[in-house]
Amino acid sequence: MKKSWKIVAAMGMATTIMTAPMTINGTKDVQVAQAATKTTAITYMGQIDNPKTAIYDAPAGNKFDTVDTLYSKNSFYVHKKAVVNGVTYYRISRNENPTFGAIGWVKASTINVKKMTEQKNVVKAHPMNGKGNAYSRPDGGERNIWHSLKDYKNRQFYPQRTVKVGTAIWYYGKVGARNVWISANSLSEKVDTAGATTEAMNVSYMGMLHSTANVIYKTAGGAKLQTAGTLYTENNFYVHQKKIVNGVTYYRISRNESASSEAVGWVKSAAIELASLKAHANVTENFKLTGKGNAYSRPAGGERNIWHSLNTYKNTNFRAKETVEVNGELWYYGTVGVRNVWVSAASVTDSITQTGNTATSKTTAVSYVGQTKSAKTPIFRVAGKSSTKFLAGKSYTNETFYIYKKNVVKNTTYYEIRRSQSGDIIGWVKDKSLAKQTLKFTINTKDSFTIDGTGKGYTRPNGKSRNILYTTMKPFAGDTFKPTSTAIIGNDTWYVGQLGTKTGWVKASQVTKTK
């Protein structure tokens, strides 16, 4: 009788596949094993150095590609190991989730692998020492580098995850505007100031403590006053002074906006997350609340500064009494209900009236993207009103803005710049101070594309350096891309869609239509 069978074991056990029946002594009733495959689930990171390394479609399968420069010097997630006739293969992937598609299989002799294990994460602030790089993956290679950490020396880093790769510890968290992986060797316990001691100097920040264990001191370098506890955690404070004692930097935190007010105490720089605070000439301007976000007791407030949700105040008039900028975001102080509070510019609509605009002003709808021409470009909270002027500075240069309104005041043309299509209005800029490009949204394509790995990814179409989402698209080369919207800027087509774990814009020349 003819017999044909397979013996298949669960993951981690051997899988033996038999050939078709062979004739022995004239009888077709015996099968001979052709290949024995043992597949195991693992959690490794791996790097390939040789660009000529072969990639296979299966363990001991057909070669379909070589590593080339696209995959060499690149760190991959390794989720599976297979042994076929004594030869070990590893399955490499760009994705940490093992259920997502893989690139293929490579021989163990061609890849350097290290075991990766999840560690207990401790949310504690550490200053970065400015050494090393930030990477898109733990134990990253040259092609996974996002940015050098040189410019981030002494800035704080809060780990969101901690893993061990081989014997090295890696942390995942935010550096600048992006979540990245950095080595433990890139962090220090205290800010490197060469043991200096300085006099107290005036600064202007908002600062937040994230750990209940953070220590608050009576004076900079002095005795412990108390720990932050729940009372001072996720609570935004005014920071008016900075002092370095024996090489350790301290900041003075206060509940009050006035620098002469009584302080809560002093905290080490490693314990506090700082955000720049700048005052603006206030505009007597009326807004309507959108109903989104919260009202806070302090600008850019934390959980303990929330007074009330704004959802019940939708379409309520709001009059700004004071305006400040926190890390580039505008915040307004005014009355909501019966209380004076702070609300984000994202929580208000366009102004109902703009005090100061003359009867000769005329506002029309337009559609552009544009950039301020220099850091000295004046921006006006009210078009044509010089008392509301502030300079673009670093916060509003090298950045692409949406432009949907044009206002002519006393024969001078102004354009309104905003950071999102629905709001986040910055102000008005004179025509001569703007570089503009026409913006037209078209019917979105239903086609799928393949990312070719060239150029950068942006948060806005025709983006500039401050709009960069990904400094390189090389890690996404070969990925499928499905646009959710299509825009024409000048003669160029731009698509927006999912790039890795984020939504971003790419130029049409960076993708190829899938056949």
Coordinates of C-alpha atoms in Angstrom, one line a residue:
M1 CA 0.0 0.0 0.0
K2 CA 1.2 3.5 -0.8
K3 CA 1.9 5.6 2.2
S4 CA 2.6 9.4 2.4
W5 CA 2.8 11.4 5.5
K6 CA 4.1 14.5 7.3
I7 CA 5.2 14.8 10.9
V8 CA 4.7 18.4 11.9
A9 CA 5.5 19.5 15.5
A10 CA 4.7 22.8 17.2
M11 CA 7.0 25.8 17.1
G12 CA 10.3 24.9 18.7
M13 CA 9.9 21.2 17.8
A14 CA 11.3 19.6 14.6
T15 CA 9.3 19.5 11.4
T16 CA 10.2 16.6 9.1
I17 CA 9.0 16.7 5.5
M18 CA 9.1 13.3 3.6
T19 CA 9.7 12.9 -0.1
A20 CA 7.4 11.0 -2.5
P21 CA 7.4 7.2 -2.2
M22 CA 10.6 5.4 -3.4
T23 CA 10.8 2.0 -5.0
I24 CA 12.7 -0.5 -2.8
N25 CA 12.8 -4.1 -3.8
G26 CA 10.1 -3.3 -6.3
T27 CA 7.6 -1.9 -3.8
K28 CA 6.6 1.8 -3.5
D29 CA 5.9 1.8 0.2
V30 CA 8.9 3.5 1.8
Q31 CA 9.6 7.3 2.1
V32 CA 13.0 8.9 2.8
A33 CA 13.4 12.2 4.7
Q34 CA 14.6 15.0 2.4
A35 CA 15.1 17.8 4.9
A36 CA 14.6 18.2 8.7
T37 CA 13.6 21.7 9.8
K38 CA 13.5 22.9 13.4
T39 CA 11.9 26.3 13.8
T40 CA 12.1 28.3 17.1
A41 CA 10.6 31.6 18.2
I42 CA 13.3 34.0 19.5
T43 CA 13.8 37.6 20.3
Y44 CA 17.1 38.9 18.9
M45 CA 18.5 42.0 17.2
G46 CA 20.8 41.3 14.3
Q47 CA 23.2 43.2 12.0
I48 CA 24.6 42.3 8.6
D49 CA 27.9 43.7 7.5
N50 CA 28.5 42.1 4.1
P51 CA 26.4 43.7 1.3
K52 CA 26.8 40.5 -0.7
T53 CA 24.9 38.4 1.9
A54 CA 22.1 36.3 0.3
I55 CA 18.5 36.7 1.4
Y56 CA 16.3 33.6 1.0
D57 CA 12.5 33.3 0.8
A58 CA 12.5 30.4 3.3
P59 CA 15.0 28.4 5.3
A60 CA 17.2 26.6 2.6
G61 CA 14.8 28.2 0.1
N62 CA 15.5 30.2 -3.1
K63 CA 17.7 33.2 -3.0
F64 CA 15.7 36.2 -4.1
D65 CA 17.9 39.2 -3.1
T66 CA 21.2 40.3 -1.6
V67 CA 21.6 42.5 1.4
D68 CA 23.3 45.2 -0.8
T69 CA 23.8 48.7 0.8
L70 CA 20.1 48.9 1.6
Y71 CA 20.2 46.3 4.4
S72 CA 23.9 46.2 5.4
K73 CA 24.9 48.2 8.5
N74 CA 21.2 48.0 9.5
S75 CA 19.8 46.6 12.7
F76 CA 16.9 44.1 12.3
Y77 CA 14.4 42.4 14.6
V78 CA 15.0 38.6 14.5
H79 CA 11.9 36.7 15.5
K80 CA 12.5 33.2 14.2
K81 CA 15.4 30.7 13.9
A82 CA 15.3 27.6 11.7
V83 CA 17.7 24.7 11.3
V84 CA 17.7 22.8 8.1
N85 CA 20.1 19.8 7.7
G86 CA 22.4 21.4 10.3
V87 CA 22.4 24.9 8.7
T88 CA 20.9 27.7 10.9
Y89 CA 18.8 30.5 9.4
Y90 CA 17.4 33.7 10.9
R91 CA 14.3 35.5 9.8
I92 CA 14.9 39.3 9.7
S93 CA 12.3 42.1 9.9
R94 CA 12.0 45.9 10.2
N95 CA 9.1 45.4 12.5
E96 CA 9.2 44.6 16.2
N97 CA 5.8 42.9 16.0
P98 CA 6.5 39.3 14.8
T99 CA 3.2 39.0 13.0
F100 CA 4.1 41.7 10.5
G101 CA 5.8 40.9 7.3
A102 CA 9.5 40.0 7.2
I103 CA 12.3 40.8 4.7
G104 CA 13.4 37.2 4.5
W105 CA 15.8 34.6 5.8
V106 CA 19.6 34.7 6.1
K107 CA 22.2 32.2 7.2
A108 CA 23.5 32.5 10.7
S109 CA 27.0 32.7 9.5
T110 CA 26.2 36.0 7.7
I111 CA 24.5 37.9 10.6
N112 CA 25.6 39.1 14.0
V113 CA 22.8 38.4 16.5
K114 CA 22.3 39.5 20.1
K115 CA 19.5 38.4 22.5
M116 CA 17.0 41.1 23.4
T117 CA 15.1 41.0 26.7
E118 CA 12.6 43.5 28.1
Q119 CA 13.7 45.1 31.3
K120 CA 11.8 46.9 34.1
N121 CA 11.5 50.5 33.0
V122 CA 12.0 53.3 35.6
V123 CA 10.6 56.7 34.6
K124 CA 13.4 58.8 35.9
A125 CA 14.9 61.8 34.2
H126 CA 18.5 61.6 33.1
P127 CA 20.6 64.3 31.3
M128 CA 22.1 63.2 28.0
N129 CA 25.9 63.5 27.8
G130 CA 26.0 64.5 24.2
K131 CA 27.8 61.3 23.2
G132 CA 26.6 58.7 20.6
N133 CA 23.6 58.8 18.4
A134 CA 19.8 58.4 18.5
Y135 CA 18.6 55.3 16.5
S136 CA 15.3 54.1 15.0
R137 CA 16.0 50.6 16.5
P138 CA 17.8 49.3 19.6
D139 CA 21.4 48.4 19.0
G140 CA 21.1 50.4 15.8
G141 CA 23.6 50.3 12.9
E142 CA 24.8 53.2 10.7
R143 CA 21.6 53.1 8.6
N144 CA 19.4 53.4 11.7
I145 CA 21.0 56.7 12.9
W146 CA 18.4 59.4 13.3
H147 CA 20.6 62.2 14.7
S148 CA 23.8 62.8 16.6
L149 CA 23.2 63.5 20.3
K150 CA 25.9 66.2 20.4
D151 CA 23.4 69.0 20.3
Y152 CA 21.3 67.5 23.1
K153 CA 24.0 67.5 25.8
N154 CA 22.5 68.2 29.3
R155 CA 19.0 67.9 28.0
Q156 CA 16.7 65.6 29.9
F157 CA 15.6 62.2 28.7
Y158 CA 12.7 60.2 30.1
P159 CA 12.9 56.4 29.3
Q160 CA 9.5 55.0 28.1
R161 CA 11.0 51.5 27.6
T162 CA 14.1 49.7 28.6
V163 CA 15.6 46.6 26.9
K164 CA 18.8 44.7 27.1
V165 CA 20.5 43.7 23.8
G166 CA 23.4 41.4 24.5
T167 CA 25.0 43.0 27.5
A168 CA 24.1 46.6 26.7
I169 CA 21.1 48.5 28.0
W170 CA 19.0 50.6 25.5
Y171 CA 16.3 53.2 26.3
Y172 CA 13.3 54.3 24.2
G173 CA 12.0 57.8 24.6
K174 CA 11.7 61.3 23.1
V175 CA 14.7 63.3 21.8
G176 CA 13.6 66.5 20.3
A177 CA 10.3 65.8 18.6
R178 CA 10.9 62.1 17.9
N179 CA 10.8 58.9 19.9
V180 CA 14.1 57.1 19.4
W181 CA 16.4 54.5 21.0
I182 CA 19.6 55.6 22.8
S183 CA 22.3 53.6 24.5
A184 CA 22.7 53.8 28.3
N185 CA 26.2 55.1 27.5
S186 CA 24.6 58.3 26.2
L187 CA 23.1 59.2 29.6
S188 CA 24.7 60.6 32.7
E189 CA 23.6 60.9 36.3
K190 CA 24.4 64.6 36.5
V191 CA 25.0 67.5 34.1
D192 CA 28.6 67.8 33.0
T193 CA 29.7 71.3 34.0
A194 CA 33.2 70.5 35.1
G195 CA 32.5 70.9 38.8
A196 CA 31.6 74.6 38.5
T197 CA 29.6 76.7 41.0
T198 CA 27.8 79.8 39.7
E199 CA 25.7 82.6 41.0
A200 CA 21.9 82.3 40.5
M201 CA 20.9 83.5 37.0
N202 CA 17.5 84.6 35.7
V203 CA 15.8 82.2 33.3
S204 CA 12.2 81.9 31.9
Y205 CA 10.8 78.4 31.7
M206 CA 7.8 76.3 32.6
G207 CA 8.9 73.1 34.4
M208 CA 7.2 69.8 35.3
L209 CA 8.2 67.0 37.6
H210 CA 7.2 63.5 36.5
S211 CA 8.2 61.3 39.5
T212 CA 6.9 61.4 43.0
A213 CA 10.4 60.4 44.2
N214 CA 12.0 63.6 42.9
V215 CA 13.6 65.6 45.7
I216 CA 12.9 69.3 46.3
Y217 CA 15.6 71.2 48.2
K218 CA 15.4 74.3 50.4
T219 CA 18.3 75.9 48.5
A220 CA 20.4 75.0 45.5
G221 CA 22.8 72.4 46.8
G222 CA 21.2 72.6 50.2
A223 CA 19.2 70.3 52.5
K224 CA 16.3 68.2 51.3
L225 CA 13.0 69.9 51.9
Q226 CA 10.6 67.1 50.7
T227 CA 9.9 64.8 47.9
A228 CA 7.6 65.8 45.1
G229 CA 4.9 63.2 46.1
T230 CA 1.6 63.4 44.3
L231 CA 1.1 67.1 45.2
Y232 CA 4.0 68.3 42.9
T233 CA 4.0 65.6 40.3
E234 CA 2.5 66.3 36.8
N235 CA 2.3 69.9 38.0
N236 CA 3.7 72.7 35.9
F237 CA 5.7 75.4 37.7
Y238 CA 7.2 78.7 36.7
V239 CA 11.0 78.5 36.7
H240 CA 12.7 81.9 37.3
Q241 CA 16.2 81.0 38.4
K242 CA 19.0 78.6 37.6
K243 CA 22.1 77.9 39.7
I244 CA 25.0 75.5 39.4
V245 CA 26.5 74.1 42.7
N246 CA 29.6 71.8 42.5
G247 CA 28.8 70.9 38.9
V248 CA 25.1 70.1 39.5
T249 CA 22.5 72.4 38.0
Y250 CA 19.4 73.4 40.1
Y251 CA 16.2 75.2 39.1
R252 CA 14.0 77.3 41.4
I253 CA 10.3 76.3 41.0
S254 CA 7.3 78.5 41.9
R255 CA 3.5 78.5 41.6
N256 CA 3.5 82.2 40.7
E257 CA 4.3 84.0 37.5
S258 CA 6.1 86.8 39.3
A259 CA 9.8 86.1 39.7
S260 CA 9.8 87.8 43.1
S261 CA 7.2 85.5 44.5
E262 CA 7.8 82.8 47.1
A263 CA 9.3 79.6 45.7
V264 CA 8.3 76.0 46.3
G265 CA 12.0 75.1 46.4
W266 CA 14.9 74.0 44.1
V267 CA 15.2 70.8 42.1
K268 CA 18.0 69.2 40.1
S269 CA 18.0 69.6 36.4
A270 CA 17.7 65.8 36.0
A271 CA 14.4 65.9 37.8
I272 CA 12.5 68.5 35.8
E273 CA 11.3 68.8 32.2
L274 CA 11.7 72.3 31.0
A275 CA 9.9 74.3 28.3
S276 CA 10.9 77.8 27.2
L277 CA 8.5 80.6 28.3
K278 CA 8.2 83.8 26.3
A279 CA 5.9 86.7 26.9
H280 CA 4.0 88.3 24.0
A281 CA 2.5 91.7 23.6
N282 CA -1.1 90.9 24.4
V283 CA -3.8 91.5 21.8
T284 CA -7.2 92.5 23.0
E285 CA -8.8 89.9 20.8
N286 CA -12.0 87.9 21.0
F287 CA -12.0 84.2 20.1
K288 CA -14.5 81.4 20.3
L289 CA -13.7 78.2 22.2
T290 CA -13.7 75.0 20.1
G291 CA -14.7 72.8 23.0
K292 CA -11.5 70.8 22.7
G293 CA -8.8 70.5 25.4
N294 CA -8.8 71.8 28.9
A295 CA -8.6 75.1 30.9
Y296 CA -5.5 75.2 33.1
S297 CA -4.3 77.2 36.1
R298 CA -0.9 77.7 34.4
P299 CA 0.2 77.8 30.7
A300 CA 1.1 74.3 29.3
G301 CA -0.3 72.8 32.5
G302 CA 0.0 69.2 33.6
E303 CA -2.7 66.9 35.0
R304 CA -2.8 68.7 38.4
N305 CA -3.2 72.1 36.7
I306 CA -6.5 71.2 34.9
W307 CA -9.4 73.3 36.0
H308 CA -12.1 72.0 33.7
S309 CA -12.6 70.4 30.4
L310 CA -13.7 72.9 27.7
N311 CA -16.2 70.5 26.0
T312 CA -19.1 72.3 27.7
Y313 CA -17.9 75.7 26.6
K314 CA -17.9 75.1 22.8
N315 CA -18.7 78.3 20.8
T316 CA -18.4 80.4 24.0
N317 CA -16.7 83.7 23.5
F318 CA -13.2 84.1 25.0
R319 CA -11.2 87.3 25.3
A320 CA -7.4 87.1 25.7
K321 CA -6.0 89.2 28.5
E322 CA -2.5 87.9 28.3
T323 CA -0.5 85.9 25.7
V324 CA 2.6 83.7 26.2
E325 CA 4.5 81.2 24.1
V326 CA 5.6 77.9 25.7
N327 CA 8.0 75.8 23.5
G328 CA 6.6 77.5 20.4
E329 CA 2.9 77.1 21.3
L330 CA 0.8 80.1 22.1
W331 CA -1.3 80.2 25.3
Y332 CA -4.0 82.7 26.2
Y333 CA -5.1 83.9 29.7
G334 CA -8.7 84.9 30.1
T335 CA -12.1 84.1 31.7
V336 CA -13.9 80.8 31.1
G337 CA -17.1 80.6 33.2
V338 CA -16.4 82.4 36.4
R339 CA -12.6 81.8 36.5
N340 CA -9.5 83.2 34.9
V341 CA -7.6 80.3 33.3
W342 CA -5.0 79.5 30.6
V343 CA -6.1 77.9 27.3
S344 CA -4.0 76.7 24.3
A345 CA -4.3 78.4 21.0
A346 CA -5.4 75.0 19.7
S347 CA -8.5 75.4 21.9
V348 CA -9.8 78.6 20.2
T349 CA -11.0 79.4 16.7
D350 CA -10.1 82.4 14.5
S351 CA -10.8 85.7 16.1
I352 CA -14.3 87.1 15.9
T353 CA -13.1 90.6 15.7
Q354 CA -9.6 92.0 15.4
T355 CA -9.3 95.3 17.3
G356 CA -7.0 97.6 15.3
N357 CA -7.9 96.5 11.8
T358 CA -9.3 99.6 10.0
A359 CA -12.4 99.8 7.9
T360 CA -10.2 99.6 4.8
S361 CA -9.1 96.1 5.6
K362 CA -10.4 93.3 3.4
T363 CA -10.0 89.5 4.1
T364 CA -10.2 86.9 1.4
A365 CA -9.7 83.2 1.2
V366 CA -6.5 81.8 -0.5
S367 CA -4.6 78.5 -0.5
Y368 CA -0.8 78.4 -0.2
V369 CA 1.9 77.0 1.8
G370 CA 4.8 79.3 2.7
Q371 CA 7.8 80.1 4.8
T372 CA 9.0 83.2 6.6
K373 CA 12.2 84.6 4.9
S374 CA 14.3 85.2 8.0
A375 CA 14.4 85.1 11.8
K376 CA 13.9 88.9 11.7
T377 CA 10.6 88.6 9.8
P378 CA 7.9 90.5 11.8
I379 CA 4.7 88.5 12.7
F380 CA 1.6 90.3 13.8
R381 CA -1.1 88.9 16.0
V382 CA -3.4 91.5 14.4
A383 CA -2.8 92.3 10.8
G384 CA -1.5 95.9 10.4
K385 CA -1.3 96.6 14.2
S386 CA 2.4 97.3 15.1
S387 CA 1.8 96.9 18.9
T388 CA 1.1 93.2 18.3
K389 CA 4.4 92.5 16.5
F390 CA 6.9 89.8 17.4
L391 CA 9.8 88.4 15.4
A392 CA 9.9 85.0 13.8
G393 CA 13.1 84.0 15.5
K394 CA 14.2 80.4 15.5
S395 CA 10.6 79.3 16.4
Y396 CA 9.0 80.3 13.1
T397 CA 11.8 80.0 10.5
N398 CA 12.8 77.0 8.3
E399 CA 9.3 75.8 8.7
T400 CA 6.4 75.4 6.2
F401 CA 3.0 76.9 7.2
Y402 CA -0.5 76.6 5.8
I403 CA -1.8 79.9 4.4
Y404 CA -5.6 80.2 4.0
K405 CA -6.3 83.9 4.5
K406 CA -5.2 87.2 2.9
N407 CA -5.8 90.5 4.6
V408 CA -5.2 93.9 3.0
V409 CA -4.8 96.7 5.5
K410 CA -4.1 100.3 4.3
N411 CA -2.9 98.9 1.0
T412 CA -0.5 96.5 2.7
T413 CA -1.1 92.7 2.1
Y414 CA -0.8 90.3 5.0
Y415 CA -1.1 86.5 5.0
E416 CA -2.2 84.4 8.0
I417 CA 0.2 81.5 8.8
R418 CA -0.9 78.4 10.7
R419 CA 0.6 75.1 11.7
S420 CA -2.4 72.9 10.9
Q421 CA -5.2 73.0 8.4
S422 CA -7.8 73.5 11.1
G423 CA -6.1 75.9 13.5
D424 CA -2.9 76.6 15.5
I425 CA -2.7 80.1 14.1
I426 CA 0.6 81.9 14.5
G427 CA -0.2 85.3 13.1
W428 CA -0.1 87.6 10.1
V429 CA 3.0 88.2 7.9
K430 CA 3.5 90.8 5.2
D431 CA 3.6 89.6 1.6
K432 CA 7.2 90.7 1.1
S433 CA 8.4 88.7 4.1
L434 CA 6.9 85.4 2.9
A435 CA 7.9 82.8 0.3
K436 CA 4.7 81.3 -1.0
Q437 CA 3.8 78.3 -3.1
T438 CA 0.3 77.5 -4.4
L439 CA -1.5 74.6 -2.6
K440 CA -4.3 72.6 -4.3
F441 CA -5.8 69.4 -2.9
T442 CA -6.9 67.0 -5.5
I443 CA -9.0 63.8 -5.6
N444 CA -6.9 61.3 -3.8
T445 CA -5.3 58.4 -5.8
K446 CA -6.5 54.9 -5.0
D447 CA -3.1 53.5 -6.1
S448 CA -0.6 51.8 -3.8
F449 CA 3.0 52.7 -4.0
T450 CA 6.4 51.4 -2.9
I451 CA 8.7 53.6 -0.9
D452 CA 12.1 53.9 -2.6
G453 CA 14.0 55.0 0.5
T454 CA 15.2 58.4 -0.9
G455 CA 14.7 61.8 0.7
K456 CA 13.0 62.7 4.0
G457 CA 9.6 62.4 5.5
Y458 CA 7.8 65.6 6.6
T459 CA 4.9 66.7 8.8
R460 CA 3.7 69.1 6.1
P461 CA 3.8 69.1 2.3
N462 CA 6.8 70.9 0.9
G463 CA 8.3 70.8 4.4
K464 CA 11.5 72.4 5.6
S465 CA 14.0 71.5 8.3
R466 CA 11.6 72.1 11.2
N467 CA 9.0 69.9 9.5
I468 CA 11.2 66.9 9.2
L469 CA 9.5 63.7 10.5
Y470 CA 12.2 61.3 9.3
T471 CA 15.7 62.5 8.4
T472 CA 16.0 59.5 6.1
M473 CA 13.5 57.2 4.4
K474 CA 16.0 54.4 3.9
P475 CA 14.6 52.2 6.8
F476 CA 11.2 52.2 4.9
A477 CA 12.6 51.3 1.5
G478 CA 10.4 48.6 -0.1
D479 CA 7.4 49.3 2.3
T480 CA 3.9 49.7 0.8
F481 CA 2.5 53.2 1.0
K482 CA -1.2 54.1 0.5
P483 CA -1.8 57.9 0.4
T484 CA -4.8 59.2 2.3
S485 CA -4.6 62.6 0.6
T486 CA -2.9 64.2 -2.4
A487 CA -1.8 67.8 -2.8
I488 CA -0.3 69.8 -5.7
I489 CA 2.3 72.4 -4.6
G490 CA 3.5 74.4 -7.6
N491 CA 4.4 71.7 -10.1
D492 CA 5.1 69.0 -7.5
T493 CA 2.7 66.3 -6.2
W494 CA 2.8 65.3 -2.5
Y495 CA 1.2 62.4 -0.7
V496 CA 0.3 62.0 2.9
G497 CA -0.1 58.6 4.6
Q498 CA 1.3 56.1 7.1
L499 CA 5.1 56.1 7.4
G500 CA 6.1 53.5 9.9
T501 CA 4.1 54.4 13.1
K502 CA 3.4 58.0 12.1
T503 CA 1.5 60.0 9.5
G504 CA 3.7 62.0 7.2
W505 CA 4.1 63.6 3.7
V506 CA 6.4 62.5 0.9
K507 CA 7.0 63.8 -2.6
A508 CA 5.7 61.7 -5.5
S509 CA 9.3 61.2 -6.7
Q510 CA 10.0 59.3 -3.5
V511 CA 7.6 56.5 -4.3
T512 CA 6.9 54.1 -7.2
K513 CA 3.4 53.0 -8.2
T514 CA 2.9 49.3 -7.5
K515 CA 2.1 47.3 -10.6

